[in-house]
Amino acid sequence: MVLRIATFNAENLLSRFDFSGFERDHRQDRVNQLYDPKDKEQYKQMEIARIVSLTDDTRQLTALAIADTDADIVCLQEVEDIDTLSAFERGYLYKMVGEGYRQKYLAEGNDRRGIDVGVMMREQTRDGQDIEFVRMQSHAHVTYEDFDLFTEELSERYNPKDRIFKRDCLEIDVLVGGKPLTIYVVHFKSMGSSRNGLDGKTYTMPVRAAEAKAVRKIIEKRFGKGKTDSKRFIICGDMNDYDERVVVTGDRRTGYDFKVEHEKHSAIDVFLSDGFTENVMLRRNELDRWTVYHTRGPDVQHLCQLDYILLSPALAKSSASIKPDIIRAGQPWRTVFPDGQDVERYPRVGWDRPKASDHCPLAMSINIV
């Protein structure tokens, strides 16, 4: 039988307003920076108008992107809470797919902005097999000390009793047609900007490496170390790291060039180095594995994979002939596509916004045997 699963960073799926930009310029949206509100109350009115006017288009595009995954189970990142997720599914996604995702699960994690990871599931797969929820376990409480993962590299910013996961590792057990499957949904530490003479990726690498090691420890504790080859598990989410990137040079006038550059290290190595899981995106052409376009102006731009579906050896073997799909129709027009990859954007997608998200959904059909 076939299960279709997707992962998607929906980018700030929130139901609240953030007025902190009034006191902190770096938190203020660029539109508001064009105006000079006389006081905080006027600033609040401006921010409410900005968010409300943008949100409807944005969430229609988010829903279209999820609908195009055609997934039975959708793993989500950057969701505020279960009420927000339910309101989005009812008000937007339902119009695209009908009552397809009645089962929703989310636990409050550690992110200071209140963005969590969650899961939506159909009651049956597309071919009529029951999807039955069994249990959910949050691991947001786990500390470096608990898992013996505190290192000297972390001591500058953290202490052993700090929590490892910057959001969570949400563990979901389901039965698909009566067969057990375990899903781990994650959202690792973001790279941020350069600090202490190091680029953002390198500076924050120890944090993501610890998160990845913690996920692996959770799985090995559950199934037995070195005994996971026959188990059905999937690790999904935004891992904010990459083994390779497509460096983009050029501009709209002269044209673009694309060059693949490989990284020496990434946090993803924890999952891949000894065959613990397979990154199924490697089944695609190396120029066509990206899920995010990153730019800080014309001199700094690249495409890379930050979003992952990592399959256990058993699932990778049973689905060896299947490639994952990437839904890019919700990307803004500023995103630079390599030759032959450009897609027809959804209606009302803007140059930078509105858009479905800064990330692309990633989906794959998996044979459960």
GROMACS .gro file of C-alpha atoms in nm:
model
  369
    1MET     CA    1   0.000   0.000   0.000
    2VAL     CA    2   0.107   0.357  -0.060
    3LEU     CA    3   0.120   0.645   0.188
    4ARG     CA    4   0.190   0.996   0.064
    5ILE     CA    5   0.365   1.221   0.314
    6ALA     CA    6   0.469   1.586   0.293
    7THR     CA    7   0.667   1.836   0.497
    8PHE     CA    8   0.624   2.213   0.477
    9ASN     CA    9   0.749   2.516   0.665
   10ALA     CA   10   0.437   2.730   0.626
   11GLU     CA   11   0.621   3.049   0.736
   12ASN     CA   12   0.460   3.213   1.037
   13LEU     CA   13   0.116   3.052   1.036
   14LEU     CA   14   0.005   3.281   1.318
   15SER     CA   15  -0.317   3.429   1.452
   16ARG     CA   16  -0.169   3.714   1.656
   17PHE     CA   17  -0.008   4.050   1.594
   18ASP     CA   18   0.348   4.146   1.682
   19PHE     CA   19   0.389   4.512   1.775
   20SER     CA   20   0.750   4.486   1.897
   21GLY     CA   21   0.871   4.670   1.586
   22PHE     CA   22   0.762   4.999   1.742
   23GLU     CA   23   1.050   4.979   1.991
   24ARG     CA   24   1.288   4.764   1.782
   25ASP     CA   25   1.356   4.881   1.428
   26HIS     CA   26   1.498   4.544   1.319
   27ARG     CA   27   1.157   4.386   1.391
   28GLN     CA   28   0.967   4.647   1.192
   29ASP     CA   29   0.830   4.558   0.851
   30ARG     CA   30   0.972   4.753   0.557
   31VAL     CA   31   0.629   4.898   0.473
   32ASN     CA   32   0.594   5.053   0.816
   33GLN     CA   33   0.942   5.201   0.784
   34LEU     CA   34   0.806   5.425   0.507
   35TYR     CA   35   0.580   5.600   0.759
   36ASP     CA   36   0.632   5.784   1.083
   37PRO     CA   37   0.354   5.696   1.328
   38LYS     CA   38   0.297   5.957   1.597
   39ASP     CA   39   0.263   5.700   1.877
   40LYS     CA   40   0.240   5.328   1.948
   41GLU     CA   41  -0.135   5.317   1.905
   42GLN     CA   42  -0.108   5.447   1.551
   43TYR     CA   43   0.171   5.200   1.485
   44LYS     CA   44  -0.055   4.917   1.603
   45GLN     CA   45  -0.329   5.028   1.363
   46MET     CA   46  -0.077   5.033   1.077
   47GLU     CA   47   0.055   4.687   1.163
   48ILE     CA   48  -0.294   4.538   1.195
   49ALA     CA   49  -0.391   4.680   0.856
   50ARG     CA   50  -0.071   4.546   0.698
   51ILE     CA   51  -0.111   4.193   0.837
   52VAL     CA   52  -0.483   4.161   0.762
   53SER     CA   53  -0.443   4.289   0.406
   54LEU     CA   54  -0.160   4.046   0.332
   55THR     CA   55  -0.276   3.736   0.519
   56ASP     CA   56  -0.573   3.632   0.307
   57ASP     CA   57  -0.372   3.610  -0.016
   58THR     CA   58  -0.081   3.447   0.164
   59ARG     CA   59  -0.291   3.173   0.323
   60GLN     CA   60  -0.476   3.099   0.000
   61LEU     CA   61  -0.135   3.036  -0.156
   62THR     CA   62  -0.023   2.828   0.143
   63ALA     CA   63  -0.336   2.615   0.107
   64LEU     CA   64  -0.281   2.571  -0.267
   65ALA     CA   65   0.074   2.450  -0.203
   66ILE     CA   66  -0.043   2.196   0.055
   67ALA     CA   67  -0.325   2.083  -0.173
   68ASP     CA   68  -0.074   2.023  -0.452
   69THR     CA   69   0.127   1.784  -0.234
   70ASP     CA   70  -0.177   1.551  -0.246
   71ALA     CA   71  -0.048   1.412   0.084
   72ASP     CA   72  -0.221   1.183   0.330
   73ILE     CA   73  -0.004   1.315   0.616
   74VAL     CA   74   0.137   1.669   0.624
   75CYS     CA   75   0.416   1.761   0.868
   76LEU     CA   76   0.420   2.135   0.935
   77GLN     CA   77   0.661   2.386   1.084
   78GLU     CA   78   0.599   2.743   1.208
   79VAL     CA   79   0.243   2.695   1.331
   80GLU     CA   80   0.128   2.898   1.632
   81ASP     CA   81  -0.113   2.650   1.794
   82ILE     CA   82  -0.380   2.391   1.724
   83ASP     CA   83  -0.656   2.654   1.707
   84THR     CA   84  -0.468   2.847   1.439
   85LEU     CA   85  -0.406   2.527   1.245
   86SER     CA   86  -0.774   2.432   1.269
   87ALA     CA   87  -0.887   2.777   1.155
   88PHE     CA   88  -0.651   2.761   0.858
   89GLU     CA   89  -0.764   2.413   0.759
   90ARG     CA   90  -1.130   2.506   0.794
   91GLY     CA   91  -1.113   2.848   0.631
   92TYR     CA   92  -0.860   2.787   0.353
   93LEU     CA   93  -0.746   2.430   0.298
   94TYR     CA   94  -1.099   2.290   0.308
   95LYS     CA   95  -1.182   2.499   0.000
   96MET     CA   96  -0.899   2.327  -0.187
   97VAL     CA   97  -0.926   1.963  -0.078
   98GLY     CA   98  -1.250   1.923   0.118
   99GLU     CA   99  -1.253   1.768   0.464
  100GLY     CA  100  -0.926   1.587   0.411
  101TYR     CA  101  -0.731   1.658   0.731
  102ARG     CA  102  -0.958   1.600   1.027
  103GLN     CA  103  -0.677   1.470   1.250
  104LYS     CA  104  -0.444   1.743   1.378
  105TYR     CA  105  -0.170   1.715   1.639
  106LEU     CA  106   0.062   1.978   1.785
  107ALA     CA  107   0.251   2.031   2.110
  108GLU     CA  108   0.390   2.358   2.245
  109GLY     CA  109   0.764   2.369   2.191
  110ASN     CA  110   1.050   2.595   2.298
  111ASP     CA  111   1.051   2.867   2.034
  112ARG     CA  112   1.032   3.215   2.186
  113ARG     CA  113   0.821   3.335   1.893
  114GLY     CA  114   0.568   3.061   1.965
  115ILE     CA  115   0.609   2.875   1.634
  116ASP     CA  116   0.561   2.500   1.675
  117VAL     CA  117   0.571   2.182   1.467
  118GLY     CA  118   0.255   1.984   1.400
  119VAL     CA  119   0.091   1.717   1.189
  120MET     CA  120  -0.231   1.696   0.987
  121MET     CA  121  -0.360   1.357   0.874
  122ARG     CA  122  -0.640   1.220   0.663
  123GLU     CA  123  -0.851   0.941   0.807
  124GLN     CA  124  -0.763   0.721   0.509
  125THR     CA  125  -0.494   0.709   0.242
  126ARG     CA  126  -0.587   0.783  -0.117
  127ASP     CA  127  -0.622   0.409  -0.182
  128GLY     CA  128  -0.858   0.359   0.113
  129GLN     CA  129  -0.630   0.232   0.390
  130ASP     CA  130  -0.712   0.355   0.740
  131ILE     CA  131  -0.472   0.599   0.908
  132GLU     CA  132  -0.506   0.548   1.281
  133PHE     CA  133  -0.341   0.775   1.538
  134VAL     CA  134  -0.175   0.577   1.818
  135ARG     CA  135   0.032   0.818   2.031
  136MET     CA  136   0.217   1.149   2.036
  137GLN     CA  137   0.528   1.238   2.236
  138SER     CA  138   0.690   1.579   2.261
  139HIS     CA  139   1.063   1.591   2.338
  140ALA     CA  140   1.080   1.966   2.395
  141HIS     CA  141   1.181   1.909   2.757
  142VAL     CA  142   1.505   1.717   2.682
  143THR     CA  143   1.826   1.895   2.794
  144TYR     CA  144   2.187   1.864   2.679
  145GLU     CA  145   2.263   1.706   3.016
  146ASP     CA  146   1.989   1.446   2.975
  147PHE     CA  147   2.144   1.312   2.655
  148ASP     CA  148   2.509   1.385   2.740
  149LEU     CA  149   2.537   1.614   2.438
  150PHE     CA  150   2.689   1.925   2.592
  151THR     CA  151   3.015   2.026   2.421
  152GLU     CA  152   3.276   2.298   2.460
  153GLU     CA  153   3.147   2.459   2.138
  154LEU     CA  154   2.809   2.512   2.305
  155SER     CA  155   2.944   2.652   2.634
  156GLU     CA  156   2.975   3.007   2.500
  157ARG     CA  157   2.595   3.040   2.465
  158TYR     CA  158   2.435   2.758   2.661
  159ASN     CA  159   2.464   2.549   2.974
  160PRO     CA  160   2.409   2.174   3.026
  161LYS     CA  161   2.059   2.218   3.165
  162ASP     CA  162   1.931   2.411   2.863
  163ARG     CA  163   1.686   2.238   2.634
  164ILE     CA  164   1.835   2.087   2.320
  165PHE     CA  165   1.553   2.149   2.075
  166LYS     CA  166   1.494   2.508   1.977
  167ARG     CA  167   1.138   2.403   1.883
  168ASP     CA  168   1.069   2.032   1.935
  169CYS     CA  169   1.108   1.680   1.807
  170LEU     CA  170   0.748   1.565   1.786
  171GLU     CA  171   0.711   1.186   1.775
  172ILE     CA  172   0.390   1.055   1.619
  173ASP     CA  173   0.293   0.686   1.600
  174VAL     CA  174   0.029   0.580   1.349
  175LEU     CA  175  -0.107   0.263   1.195
  176VAL     CA  176  -0.141   0.271   0.817
  177GLY     CA  177  -0.359  -0.014   0.703
  178GLY     CA  178  -0.274  -0.180   1.032
  179LYS     CA  179   0.104  -0.144   0.986
  180PRO     CA  180   0.301   0.070   1.236
  181LEU     CA  181   0.482   0.385   1.126
  182THR     CA  182   0.662   0.643   1.339
  183ILE     CA  183   0.710   1.002   1.223
  184TYR     CA  184   0.952   1.251   1.378
  185VAL     CA  185   0.878   1.616   1.297
  186VAL     CA  186   1.156   1.867   1.360
  187HIS     CA  187   1.252   2.229   1.303
  188PHE     CA  188   1.619   2.286   1.385
  189LYS     CA  189   1.802   2.604   1.486
  190SER     CA  190   1.818   2.865   1.209
  191MET     CA  191   2.154   2.977   1.073
  192GLY     CA  192   2.124   3.347   1.144
  193SER     CA  193   2.387   3.603   1.048
  194SER     CA  194   2.766   3.596   1.082
  195ARG     CA  195   2.916   3.623   1.429
  196ASN     CA  196   3.262   3.605   1.587
  197GLY     CA  197   3.426   3.588   1.247
  198LEU     CA  198   3.218   3.286   1.141
  199ASP     CA  199   2.940   3.268   0.886
  200GLY     CA  200   2.595   3.199   1.027
  201LYS     CA  201   2.590   2.835   0.915
  202THR     CA  202   2.921   2.753   1.087
  203TYR     CA  203   2.846   2.955   1.401
  204THR     CA  204   2.517   2.776   1.469
  205MET     CA  205   2.628   2.431   1.346
  206PRO     CA  206   2.698   2.290   1.698
  207VAL     CA  207   2.338   2.360   1.799
  208ARG     CA  208   2.189   2.180   1.498
  209ALA     CA  209   2.437   1.895   1.532
  210ALA     CA  210   2.323   1.844   1.891
  211GLU     CA  211   1.959   1.851   1.780
  212ALA     CA  212   2.029   1.589   1.513
  213LYS     CA  213   2.218   1.369   1.759
  214ALA     CA  214   1.929   1.400   2.002
  215VAL     CA  215   1.678   1.287   1.738
  216ARG     CA  216   1.897   0.990   1.659
  217LYS     CA  217   1.928   0.900   2.027
  218ILE     CA  218   1.549   0.914   2.062
  219ILE     CA  219   1.506   0.678   1.767
  220GLU     CA  220   1.779   0.437   1.880
  221LYS     CA  221   1.640   0.433   2.233
  222ARG     CA  222   1.298   0.352   2.090
  223PHE     CA  223   1.399   0.081   1.842
  224GLY     CA  224   1.739  -0.032   1.968
  225LYS     CA  225   2.082   0.095   1.864
  226GLY     CA  226   2.198  -0.074   1.546
  227LYS     CA  227   1.863  -0.250   1.514
  228THR     CA  228   1.665  -0.001   1.308
  229ASP     CA  229   1.713  -0.150   0.959
  230SER     CA  230   1.374  -0.324   0.964
  231LYS     CA  231   1.181  -0.043   1.130
  232ARG     CA  232   0.944   0.201   0.962
  233PHE     CA  233   1.027   0.556   1.062
  234ILE     CA  234   1.052   0.892   0.886
  235ILE     CA  235   1.223   1.212   0.996
  236CYS     CA  236   1.056   1.518   0.842
  237GLY     CA  237   1.104   1.889   0.873
  238ASP     CA  238   1.303   2.206   0.826
  239MET     CA  239   1.656   2.125   0.940
  240ASN     CA  240   1.804   2.463   0.846
  241ASP     CA  241   2.118   2.300   0.708
  242TYR     CA  242   2.247   2.163   0.380
  243ASP     CA  243   2.524   1.944   0.236
  244GLU     CA  244   2.527   2.130  -0.093
  245ARG     CA  245   2.397   2.450  -0.245
  246VAL     CA  246   2.349   2.593  -0.591
  247VAL     CA  247   2.534   2.925  -0.602
  248VAL     CA  248   2.360   3.177  -0.829
  249THR     CA  249   2.556   3.447  -1.011
  250GLY     CA  250   2.444   3.707  -1.261
  251ASP     CA  251   2.131   3.921  -1.277
  252ARG     CA  252   1.805   3.965  -1.465
  253ARG     CA  253   1.967   4.171  -1.739
  254THR     CA  254   2.271   3.955  -1.817
  255GLY     CA  255   2.125   3.617  -1.719
  256TYR     CA  256   2.211   3.372  -1.444
  257ASP     CA  257   2.465   3.097  -1.393
  258PHE     CA  258   2.430   2.809  -1.148
  259LYS     CA  259   2.711   2.614  -0.982
  260VAL     CA  260   2.678   2.333  -0.728
  261GLU     CA  261   2.906   2.366  -0.426
  262HIS     CA  262   2.943   2.087  -0.170
  263GLU     CA  263   2.987   2.151   0.201
  264LYS     CA  264   3.249   1.977   0.414
  265HIS     CA  265   3.014   1.936   0.708
  266SER     CA  266   2.648   1.973   0.800
  267ALA     CA  267   2.421   1.860   1.081
  268ILE     CA  268   2.250   1.627   0.833
  269ASP     CA  269   2.563   1.409   0.836
  270VAL     CA  270   2.444   1.272   1.172
  271PHE     CA  271   2.158   1.097   0.992
  272LEU     CA  272   2.334   0.999   0.669
  273SER     CA  273   2.696   0.908   0.743
  274ASP     CA  274   2.643   0.538   0.819
  275GLY     CA  275   2.318   0.468   0.638
  276PHE     CA  276   2.096   0.538   0.938
  277THR     CA  277   1.851   0.709   0.700
  278GLU     CA  278   1.838   0.808   0.334
  279ASN     CA  279   1.791   1.160   0.207
  280VAL     CA  280   1.554   1.076  -0.077
  281MET     CA  281   1.617   1.414  -0.241
  282LEU     CA  282   1.948   1.273  -0.364
  283ARG     CA  283   1.741   1.074  -0.612
  284ARG     CA  284   1.685   1.402  -0.798
  285ASN     CA  285   1.935   1.591  -1.015
  286GLU     CA  286   2.176   1.798  -0.804
  287LEU     CA  287   2.052   2.124  -0.956
  288ASP     CA  288   1.695   2.028  -0.871
  289ARG     CA  289   1.703   1.949  -0.499
  290TRP     CA  290   1.647   2.295  -0.359
  291THR     CA  291   1.355   2.397  -0.138
  292VAL     CA  292   1.464   2.753  -0.049
  293TYR     CA  293   1.605   3.051  -0.237
  294HIS     CA  294   1.834   3.260  -0.018
  295THR     CA  295   1.952   3.608  -0.107
  296ARG     CA  296   2.102   3.911   0.060
  297GLY     CA  297   2.126   4.111  -0.259
  298PRO     CA  298   2.267   4.034  -0.604
  299ASP     CA  299   2.609   3.937  -0.467
  300VAL     CA  300   2.480   3.673  -0.223
  301GLN     CA  301   2.224   3.429  -0.356
  302HIS     CA  302   2.191   3.054  -0.362
  303LEU     CA  303   1.939   2.770  -0.377
  304CYS     CA  304   1.958   2.492  -0.118
  305GLN     CA  305   1.771   2.209   0.048
  306LEU     CA  306   1.665   2.294   0.403
  307ASP     CA  307   1.358   2.067   0.410
  308TYR     CA  308   1.393   1.690   0.439
  309ILE     CA  309   1.213   1.359   0.424
  310LEU     CA  310   1.462   1.107   0.566
  311LEU     CA  311   1.353   0.745   0.535
  312SER     CA  312   1.458   0.451   0.749
  313PRO     CA  313   1.647   0.181   0.553
  314ALA     CA  314   1.334  -0.038   0.538
  315LEU     CA  315   1.119   0.238   0.387
  316ALA     CA  316   1.398   0.353   0.155
  317LYS     CA  317   1.428  -0.002   0.022
  318SER     CA  318   1.054  -0.056  -0.027
  319SER     CA  319   1.029   0.280  -0.209
  320ALA     CA  320   1.360   0.263  -0.396
  321SER     CA  321   1.213   0.353  -0.736
  322ILE     CA  322   1.019   0.660  -0.616
  323LYS     CA  323   1.146   1.018  -0.626
  324PRO     CA  324   1.018   1.300  -0.404
  325ASP     CA  325   0.823   1.595  -0.545
  326ILE     CA  326   0.888   1.963  -0.472
  327ILE     CA  327   0.597   2.209  -0.499
  328ARG     CA  328   0.742   2.540  -0.621
  329ALA     CA  329   0.435   2.715  -0.767
  330GLY     CA  330   0.397   2.926  -0.451
  331GLN     CA  331   0.746   3.074  -0.473
  332PRO     CA  332   0.765   3.451  -0.528
  333TRP     CA  333   0.873   3.583  -0.866
  334ARG     CA  334   1.208   3.697  -0.725
  335THR     CA  335   1.312   3.332  -0.683
  336VAL     CA  336   1.569   3.241  -0.949
  337PHE     CA  337   1.501   2.906  -1.118
  338PRO     CA  338   1.769   2.708  -1.306
  339ASP     CA  339   1.696   2.645  -1.672
  340GLY     CA  340   1.402   2.415  -1.732
  341GLN     CA  341   1.272   2.427  -1.373
  342ASP     CA  342   1.047   2.734  -1.379
  343VAL     CA  343   0.681   2.665  -1.305
  344GLU     CA  344   0.352   2.846  -1.349
  345ARG     CA  345   0.298   3.045  -1.029
  346TYR     CA  346  -0.031   3.047  -0.845
  347PRO     CA  347  -0.259   3.347  -0.911
  348ARG     CA  348  -0.167   3.663  -0.716
  349VAL     CA  349   0.187   3.551  -0.624
  350GLY     CA  350   0.396   3.867  -0.591
  351TRP     CA  351   0.755   3.962  -0.660
  352ASP     CA  352   0.844   3.901  -0.295
  353ARG     CA  353   0.499   3.866  -0.138
  354PRO     CA  354   0.238   3.739  -0.116
  355LYS     CA  355   0.373   3.387  -0.149
  356ALA     CA  356   0.288   3.042  -0.015
  357SER     CA  357   0.600   3.047   0.203
  358ASP     CA  358   0.972   3.111   0.174
  359HIS     CA  359   1.003   2.729   0.168
  360CYS     CA  360   0.868   2.479  -0.084
  361PRO     CA  361   0.664   2.179   0.031
  362LEU     CA  362   0.835   1.845  -0.019
  363ALA     CA  363   0.621   1.533  -0.076
  364MET     CA  364   0.675   1.165  -0.150
  365SER     CA  365   0.474   0.847  -0.200
  366ILE     CA  366   0.605   0.564   0.018
  367ASN     CA  367   0.538   0.192  -0.012
  368ILE     CA  368   0.438   0.046   0.325
  369VAL     CA  369   0.506  -0.329   0.311
   0.00000   0.00000   0.00000
